PDB file of C-alpha atoms in Angstrom:
ATOM      1  CA  MET A1203     -21.439  12.434  51.590  1.00  0.00           C
ATOM      2  CA  TYR A1204     -23.761  14.024  54.226  1.00  0.00           C
ATOM      3  CA  LEU A1205     -26.592  11.840  54.673  1.00  0.00           C
ATOM      4  CA  ALA A1206     -28.690  14.134  56.693  1.00  0.00           C
ATOM      5  CA  ARG A1207     -28.643  17.061  54.020  1.00  0.00           C
ATOM      6  CA  GLY A1208     -28.289  14.841  51.014  1.00  0.00           C
ATOM      7  CA  ASN A1209     -25.073  16.745  50.036  1.00  0.00           C
ATOM      8  CA  TYR A1210     -21.964  15.471  48.178  1.00  0.00           C
ATOM      9  CA  GLN A1211     -18.365  17.231  48.648  1.00  0.00           C
ATOM     10  CA  PHE A1212     -15.801  16.510  45.755  1.00  0.00           C
ATOM     11  CA  GLN A1213     -12.016  17.134  46.140  1.00  0.00           C
ATOM     12  CA  VAL A1214     -10.791  17.565  42.565  1.00  0.00           C
ATOM     13  CA  GLU A1215      -6.995  16.727  41.749  1.00  0.00           C
ATOM     14  CA  SER A1216      -6.943  17.130  37.851  1.00  0.00           C
ATOM     15  CA  LEU A1217      -9.146  18.407  35.206  1.00  0.00           C
ATOM     16  CA  GLU A1218      -9.238  17.511  31.533  1.00  0.00           C
ATOM     17  CA  LYS A1219     -11.235  18.879  28.460  1.00  0.00           C
ATOM     18  CA  ASP A1220     -14.344  16.846  27.957  1.00  0.00           C
ATOM     19  CA  GLY A1221     -14.267  14.740  24.904  1.00  0.00           C
ATOM     20  CA  ILE A1222     -10.443  15.267  24.151  1.00  0.00           C
ATOM     21  CA  GLY A1223      -8.362  13.536  26.750  1.00  0.00           C
ATOM     22  CA  LYS A1224      -4.755  13.599  27.713  1.00  0.00           C
ATOM     23  CA  LEU A1225      -3.566  11.313  24.867  1.00  0.00           C
ATOM     24  CA  TYR A1226      -5.218  13.270  22.318  1.00  0.00           C
ATOM     25  CA  GLU A1227      -3.586  16.609  23.644  1.00  0.00           C
ATOM     26  CA  GLU A1228      -0.297  14.856  23.448  1.00  0.00           C
ATOM     27  CA  TYR A1229      -0.755  13.801  20.013  1.00  0.00           C
ATOM     28  CA  GLU A1230      -1.679  17.370  18.985  1.00  0.00           C
ATOM     29  CA  LYS A1231       1.318  18.988  20.743  1.00  0.00           C
ATOM     30  CA  LEU A1232       3.680  16.388  19.184  1.00  0.00           C
ATOM     31  CA  LYS A1233       1.810  16.805  15.775  1.00  0.00           C
ATOM     32  CA  THR A1234       2.373  20.613  15.929  1.00  0.00           C
ATOM     33  CA  ARG A1235       6.157  20.241  17.011  1.00  0.00           C
ATOM     34  CA  LEU A1236       7.172  17.675  14.125  1.00  0.00           C
ATOM     35  CA  SER A1237       5.320  19.671  11.507  1.00  0.00           C
ATOM     36  CA  ASN A1238       7.128  22.869  12.552  1.00  0.00           C
ATOM     37  CA  GLN A1239      10.393  21.017  12.428  1.00  0.00           C
ATOM     38  CA  GLY A1240       9.652  20.208   8.712  1.00  0.00           C
ATOM     39  CA  LEU A1241       8.897  16.275   9.266  1.00  0.00           C
ATOM     40  CA  PHE A1242       5.768  16.367   7.159  1.00  0.00           C
ATOM     41  CA  ASP A1243       6.949  18.481   4.370  1.00  0.00           C
ATOM     42  CA  GLU A1244       6.186  17.085   0.975  1.00  0.00           C
ATOM     43  CA  SER A1245       9.421  18.246  -0.542  1.00  0.00           C
ATOM     44  CA  ASN A1246      11.313  15.653   1.800  1.00  0.00           C
ATOM     45  CA  LYS A1247       9.404  12.733   0.626  1.00  0.00           C
ATOM     46  CA  LEU A1248      10.412   9.891  -1.676  1.00  0.00           C
ATOM     47  CA  GLU A1249       8.363   9.016  -4.842  1.00  0.00           C
ATOM     48  CA  ILE A1250       6.533   5.692  -4.760  1.00  0.00           C
ATOM     49  CA  PRO A1251       7.708   3.215  -7.688  1.00  0.00           C
ATOM     50  CA  SER A1252       4.967   2.635 -10.079  1.00  0.00           C
ATOM     51  CA  TYR A1253       6.010  -0.912 -10.626  1.00  0.00           C
ATOM     52  CA  PRO A1254       7.392  -2.285  -7.410  1.00  0.00           C
ATOM     53  CA  GLN A1255       9.002  -5.786  -7.738  1.00  0.00           C
ATOM     54  CA  LYS A1256       9.716  -6.523  -3.990  1.00  0.00           C
ATOM     55  CA  ILE A1257       7.918  -5.003  -0.906  1.00  0.00           C
ATOM     56  CA  ALA A1258       9.036  -5.276   2.961  1.00  0.00           C
ATOM     57  CA  LEU A1259       5.777  -5.484   4.920  1.00  0.00           C
ATOM     58  CA  ILE A1260       5.774  -4.708   8.729  1.00  0.00           C
ATOM     59  CA  THR A1261       2.698  -5.868  10.338  1.00  0.00           C
ATOM     60  CA  SER A1262       1.521  -8.707  12.837  1.00  0.00           C
ATOM     61  CA  GLU A1263       1.590 -12.178  11.519  1.00  0.00           C
ATOM     62  CA  LYS A1264      -1.534 -12.739  13.309  1.00  0.00           C
ATOM     63  CA  GLY A1265      -5.159 -11.086  12.441  1.00  0.00           C
ATOM     64  CA  ALA A1266      -6.816 -10.261   9.141  1.00  0.00           C
ATOM     65  CA  VAL A1267      -4.461  -7.466   7.950  1.00  0.00           C
ATOM     66  CA  LEU A1268      -1.626  -9.670   6.583  1.00  0.00           C
ATOM     67  CA  GLN A1269      -4.188 -11.957   4.802  1.00  0.00           C
ATOM     68  CA  ASP A1270      -6.096  -8.924   3.289  1.00  0.00           C
ATOM     69  CA  ILE A1271      -2.855  -7.548   1.782  1.00  0.00           C
ATOM     70  CA  LYS A1272      -1.955 -10.839   0.439  1.00  0.00           C
ATOM     71  CA  ASN A1273      -5.329 -11.269  -1.179  1.00  0.00           C
ATOM     72  CA  VAL A1274      -5.174  -8.014  -2.776  1.00  0.00           C
ATOM     73  CA  LEU A1275      -1.666  -8.475  -4.231  1.00  0.00           C
ATOM     74  CA  ASN A1276      -2.298 -11.989  -5.430  1.00  0.00           C
ATOM     75  CA  ARG A1277      -5.333 -10.780  -7.288  1.00  0.00           C
ATOM     76  CA  ARG A1278      -3.996  -7.507  -8.778  1.00  0.00           C
ATOM     77  CA  ALA A1279      -0.175  -8.229  -8.984  1.00  0.00           C
ATOM     78  CA  PRO A1280       0.811 -11.474  -8.333  1.00  0.00           C
ATOM     79  CA  SER A1281       4.256 -10.973  -9.503  1.00  0.00           C
ATOM     80  CA  ILE A1282       5.236  -8.764  -6.470  1.00  0.00           C
ATOM     81  CA  GLU A1283       7.296 -10.468  -3.885  1.00  0.00           C
ATOM     82  CA  VAL A1284       6.368  -9.791  -0.340  1.00  0.00           C
ATOM     83  CA  ASN A1285       8.608 -10.334   2.486  1.00  0.00           C
ATOM     84  CA  LEU A1286       6.883 -10.279   6.159  1.00  0.00           C
ATOM     85  CA  PHE A1287       8.667  -8.698   8.964  1.00  0.00           C
ATOM     86  CA  SER A1288       6.543  -9.788  11.928  1.00  0.00           C
ATOM     87  CA  SER A1289       6.151  -7.074  14.631  1.00  0.00           C
ATOM     88  CA  LEU A1290       4.062  -6.006  17.476  1.00  0.00           C
ATOM     89  CA  VAL A1291       1.642  -3.272  16.500  1.00  0.00           C
ATOM     90  CA  GLN A1292       0.013  -2.467  19.833  1.00  0.00           C
ATOM     91  CA  GLY A1293       1.267  -2.209  23.377  1.00  0.00           C
ATOM     92  CA  GLU A1294       4.232  -0.898  25.240  1.00  0.00           C
ATOM     93  CA  GLU A1295       6.823  -2.851  23.302  1.00  0.00           C
ATOM     94  CA  ALA A1296       5.408  -2.226  19.875  1.00  0.00           C
ATOM     95  CA  GLU A1297       7.402   0.906  19.103  1.00  0.00           C
ATOM     96  CA  GLN A1298      10.728  -0.755  19.776  1.00  0.00           C
ATOM     97  CA  SER A1299       9.475  -3.835  17.780  1.00  0.00           C
ATOM     98  CA  ILE A1300       8.775  -1.729  14.824  1.00  0.00           C
ATOM     99  CA  LEU A1301      12.053   0.236  15.178  1.00  0.00           C
ATOM    100  CA  ASN A1302      14.057  -3.289  15.252  1.00  0.00           C
ATOM    101  CA  ASN A1303      12.427  -4.319  12.129  1.00  0.00           C
ATOM    102  CA  LEU A1304      13.106  -1.145  10.373  1.00  0.00           C
ATOM    103  CA  ASN A1305      16.720  -1.335  11.327  1.00  0.00           C
ATOM    104  CA  LEU A1306      16.993  -4.844  10.029  1.00  0.00           C
ATOM    105  CA  ILE A1307      15.379  -3.985   6.753  1.00  0.00           C
ATOM    106  CA  ASN A1308      17.730  -0.980   6.390  1.00  0.00           C
ATOM    107  CA  GLU A1309      20.703  -3.334   7.133  1.00  0.00           C
ATOM    108  CA  ILE A1310      19.769  -6.074   4.387  1.00  0.00           C
ATOM    109  CA  GLN A1311      18.546  -3.568   1.962  1.00  0.00           C
ATOM    110  CA  PRO A1312      21.976  -3.634  -0.042  1.00  0.00           C
ATOM    111  CA  GLN A1313      21.306  -7.302  -0.764  1.00  0.00           C
ATOM    112  CA  TYR A1314      17.454  -7.406  -0.977  1.00  0.00           C
ATOM    113  CA  LYS A1315      16.880  -4.192  -2.693  1.00  0.00           C
ATOM    114  CA  TYR A1316      13.233  -3.466  -1.444  1.00  0.00           C
ATOM    115  CA  ASP A1317      11.242  -1.223  -3.739  1.00  0.00           C
ATOM    116  CA  LEU A1318       9.250   0.150  -0.893  1.00  0.00           C
ATOM    117  CA  LEU A1319       8.072  -0.594   2.658  1.00  0.00           C
ATOM    118  CA  ILE A1320       4.716  -0.914   3.908  1.00  0.00           C
ATOM    119  CA  PHE A1321       3.649  -0.832   7.694  1.00  0.00           C
ATOM    120  CA  ALA A1322       0.166  -1.713   8.534  1.00  0.00           C
ATOM    121  CA  ARG A1323      -2.372  -2.737  11.278  1.00  0.00           C
ATOM    122  CA  GLY A1324      -6.157  -2.562  11.532  1.00  0.00           C
ATOM    123  CA  GLY A1325      -8.088  -0.015  13.200  1.00  0.00           C
ATOM    124  CA  GLY A1326      -8.808   0.794  16.853  1.00  0.00           C
ATOM    125  CA  SER A1327      -8.946   3.311  19.587  1.00  0.00           C
ATOM    126  CA  ILE A1328      -6.221   5.971  20.118  1.00  0.00           C
ATOM    127  CA  GLU A1329      -4.779   3.872  22.700  1.00  0.00           C
ATOM    128  CA  ASP A1330      -4.510   0.768  20.417  1.00  0.00           C
ATOM    129  CA  LEU A1331      -2.999   2.939  17.563  1.00  0.00           C
ATOM    130  CA  TRP A1332      -0.552   5.011  19.859  1.00  0.00           C
ATOM    131  CA  SER A1333       2.469   3.164  18.950  1.00  0.00           C
ATOM    132  CA  PHE A1334       2.331   4.806  15.744  1.00  0.00           C
ATOM    133  CA  ASN A1335       2.412   8.166  17.275  1.00  0.00           C
ATOM    134  CA  ASP A1336       5.865   7.519  18.721  1.00  0.00           C
ATOM    135  CA  GLU A1337       8.273  10.477  18.320  1.00  0.00           C
ATOM    136  CA  ASP A1338      11.233   8.255  17.771  1.00  0.00           C
ATOM    137  CA  LEU A1339       9.450   6.309  15.233  1.00  0.00           C
ATOM    138  CA  CYS A1340       8.592   9.504  13.484  1.00  0.00           C
ATOM    139  CA  ARG A1341      11.956  10.768  13.253  1.00  0.00           C
ATOM    140  CA  TYR A1342      13.457   7.455  12.008  1.00  0.00           C
ATOM    141  CA  LEU A1343      10.984   7.159   9.268  1.00  0.00           C
ATOM    142  CA  ALA A1344      11.659  10.867   8.286  1.00  0.00           C
ATOM    143  CA  GLU A1345      15.108   9.940   7.317  1.00  0.00           C
ATOM    144  CA  TYR A1346      14.235   6.592   5.812  1.00  0.00           C
ATOM    145  CA  ASP A1347      15.993   5.650   2.523  1.00  0.00           C
ATOM    146  CA  ILE A1348      13.135   3.448   1.326  1.00  0.00           C
ATOM    147  CA  PRO A1349       9.603   4.827   0.342  1.00  0.00           C
ATOM    148  CA  VAL A1350       7.110   4.174   3.045  1.00  0.00           C
ATOM    149  CA  ILE A1351       3.463   3.589   2.814  1.00  0.00           C
ATOM    150  CA  SER A1352       1.502   3.949   6.107  1.00  0.00           C
ATOM    151  CA  GLY A1353      -1.521   1.740   6.197  1.00  0.00           C
ATOM    152  CA  VAL A1354      -2.750   1.921   9.843  1.00  0.00           C
ATOM    153  CA  GLY A1355      -6.337   1.943  11.124  1.00  0.00           C
ATOM    154  CA  HIS A1356      -9.594   2.838   9.234  1.00  0.00           C
ATOM    155  CA  GLU A1357     -10.153   5.874   6.984  1.00  0.00           C
ATOM    156  CA  THR A1358     -11.165   8.090   9.968  1.00  0.00           C
ATOM    157  CA  ASP A1359      -7.892   7.128  11.870  1.00  0.00           C
ATOM    158  CA  PHE A1360      -4.982   9.374  11.689  1.00  0.00           C
ATOM    159  CA  THR A1361      -1.482   8.723  13.192  1.00  0.00           C
ATOM    160  CA  LEU A1362       1.627  10.843  13.155  1.00  0.00           C
ATOM    161  CA  THR A1363       3.275   8.089  11.111  1.00  0.00           C
ATOM    162  CA  ASP A1364       0.744   8.826   8.433  1.00  0.00           C
ATOM    163  CA  PHE A1365       1.898  12.360   7.968  1.00  0.00           C
ATOM    164  CA  VAL A1366       5.632  11.355   7.853  1.00  0.00           C
ATOM    165  CA  ALA A1367       5.235   8.442   5.487  1.00  0.00           C
ATOM    166  CA  ASN A1368       5.674   9.156   2.040  1.00  0.00           C
ATOM    167  CA  VAL A1369       2.066   8.075   1.379  1.00  0.00           C
ATOM    168  CA  ARG A1370      -0.733   7.609   3.771  1.00  0.00           C
ATOM    169  CA  ALA A1371      -3.287   4.783   2.835  1.00  0.00           C
ATOM    170  CA  ALA A1372      -6.677   4.935   4.451  1.00  0.00           C
ATOM    171  CA  THR A1373      -6.647   1.211   5.244  1.00  0.00           C
ATOM    172  CA  PRO A1374      -4.113  -1.676   5.031  1.00  0.00           C
ATOM    173  CA  THR A1375      -6.045  -3.159   2.015  1.00  0.00           C
ATOM    174  CA  ALA A1376      -5.769   0.494   0.522  1.00  0.00           C
ATOM    175  CA  ALA A1377      -1.924   0.157   0.872  1.00  0.00           C
ATOM    176  CA  ALA A1378      -1.991  -2.877  -1.221  1.00  0.00           C
ATOM    177  CA  GLU A1379      -4.140  -1.430  -3.710  1.00  0.00           C
ATOM    178  CA  ILE A1380      -1.681   1.455  -4.080  1.00  0.00           C
ATOM    179  CA  VAL A1381       1.378  -0.491  -4.530  1.00  0.00           C
ATOM    180  CA  SER A1382      -0.239  -2.898  -7.036  1.00  0.00           C
ATOM    181  CA  GLU A1383      -2.073  -0.198  -9.186  1.00  0.00           C
ATOM    182  CA  GLY A1384       0.745   0.187 -11.669  1.00  0.00           C
ATOM    183  CA  ALA A1385       0.867  -3.457 -12.274  1.00  0.00           C
ATOM    184  CA  SER A1386      -2.852  -3.898 -12.397  1.00  0.00           C
ATOM    185  CA  LYS A1387      -3.098  -1.286 -15.058  1.00  0.00           C
ATOM    186  CA  LEU A1388      -0.095  -2.949 -16.856  1.00  0.00           C
ATOM    187  CA  ASN A1389      -1.998  -6.125 -16.865  1.00  0.00           C
ATOM    188  CA  GLU A1390      -5.108  -4.626 -18.122  1.00  0.00           C
ATOM    189  CA  TYR A1391      -2.905  -2.973 -20.662  1.00  0.00           C
ATOM    190  CA  PHE A1392      -1.535  -6.275 -21.689  1.00  0.00           C
ATOM    191  CA  GLN A1393      -4.961  -7.689 -22.043  1.00  0.00           C
ATOM    192  CA  PHE A1394      -6.226  -4.668 -24.173  1.00  0.00           C
ATOM    193  CA  LEU A1395      -3.121  -5.473 -26.530  1.00  0.00           C
ATOM    194  CA  ASN A1396      -3.649  -9.242 -26.481  1.00  0.00           C
ATOM    195  CA  GLN A1397      -7.354  -8.694 -27.562  1.00  0.00           C
ATOM    196  CA  SER A1398      -6.592  -6.224 -30.114  1.00  0.00           C
ATOM    197  CA  LEU A1399      -3.747  -8.303 -31.503  1.00  0.00           C
ATOM    198  CA  THR A1400      -6.069 -11.411 -31.816  1.00  0.00           C
ATOM    199  CA  LYS A1401      -8.818  -9.309 -33.587  1.00  0.00           C
ATOM    200  CA  GLU A1402      -6.308  -7.976 -36.091  1.00  0.00           C
ATOM    201  CA  ILE A1403      -4.815 -11.441 -36.928  1.00  0.00           C
ATOM    202  CA  LYS A1404      -8.136 -12.957 -37.289  1.00  0.00           C
ATOM    203  CA  GLN A1405      -9.257 -10.078 -39.657  1.00  0.00           C
ATOM    204  CA  LYS A1406      -6.091 -10.537 -41.757  1.00  0.00           C
ATOM    205  CA  ILE A1407      -6.708 -14.312 -41.854  1.00  0.00           C
ATOM    206  CA  ASN A1408     -10.121 -13.754 -43.138  1.00  0.00           C
ATOM    207  CA  GLN A1409      -9.022 -11.480 -45.688  1.00  0.00           C
ATOM    208  CA  LEU A1410      -6.381 -13.627 -46.942  1.00  0.00           C
ATOM    209  CA  ALA A1411      -8.694 -16.634 -47.072  1.00  0.00           C
ATOM    210  CA  ASP A1412     -11.222 -14.557 -49.209  1.00  0.00           C
ATOM    211  CA  LYS A1413      -8.323 -13.700 -51.572  1.00  0.00           C
ATOM    212  CA  LEU A1414      -7.234 -17.354 -51.684  1.00  0.00           C
ATOM    213  CA  GLY A1415     -10.656 -18.295 -52.646  1.00  0.00           C
ATOM    214  CA  THR A1416     -10.861 -15.946 -55.335  1.00  0.00           C
ATOM    215  CA  PHE A1417      -7.290 -17.197 -56.577  1.00  0.00           C
ATOM    216  CA  ARG A1418      -8.607 -20.823 -56.549  1.00  0.00           C
ATOM    217  CA  ARG A1419     -11.704 -19.987 -58.694  1.00  0.00           C
ATOM    218  CA  LEU A1420      -9.419 -18.057 -61.122  1.00  0.00           C
ATOM    219  CA  LEU A1421      -6.680 -20.718 -61.456  1.00  0.00           C
ATOM    220  CA  ARG A1422      -7.081 -23.169 -64.195  1.00  0.00           C
ATOM    221  CA  SER A1423      -5.514 -26.894 -64.263  1.00  0.00           C
ATOM    222  CA  PRO A1424      -2.052 -26.830 -66.234  1.00  0.00           C
ATOM    223  CA  THR A1425      -3.348 -30.056 -67.526  1.00  0.00           C
ATOM    224  CA  LEU A1426      -6.517 -28.886 -68.936  1.00  0.00           C
ATOM    225  CA  ARG A1427      -4.399 -25.729 -70.532  1.00  0.00           C
ATOM    226  CA  LEU A1428      -2.096 -28.533 -72.103  1.00  0.00           C
ATOM    227  CA  LEU A1429      -4.942 -30.614 -73.565  1.00  0.00           C
ATOM    228  CA  GLU A1430      -6.471 -27.360 -74.824  1.00  0.00           C
ATOM    229  CA  GLN A1431      -3.422 -26.626 -76.825  1.00  0.00           C
TER     230      GLN A1431
END
């Protein structure tokens, strides 16, 4: 800074595009590479079962995400069993924590037979969600034998695991709604059948009651008929 002239001098060591940032550039580069290698192809994705009975859930045991998912499932499909695999979902050790849980689920799958897997966390900045852009995690998920639903962030947040997963849910709550959709519809169908059956039985009882009333009016006492004879 030159006080006499009021001038400043800057020595520039690096430049970044305004509004994009280094992380976003890395995200786009990795996204393009994984896409070109076929990791996002729909033909490679497993079908999500319509009526899952047992679900593996990878998320933090702290925070609102776990409770939100539980609330939705308890309301829409209380018969679904959910097993929590508590994991770090942010920070330098989060990727390895998630991978460790994926390995554990894979090892116990022959015994527990999970119908699908959900991994979820709430919204945040690109730095907060960066664990879900990890290349090793994406490649592992692409080869996973259990159908996977990614419920990471808010509706406007996209991570690379969203593209690799079999289904991307806009929010963790939406992930719970997806897995409970079939059970919820089935429950509504059972309620409809119950109401229809109850209505039909009441109508049948009323018809038979009217018929019985008619028979009662027509029926004469045997004693009376004997006296007449």
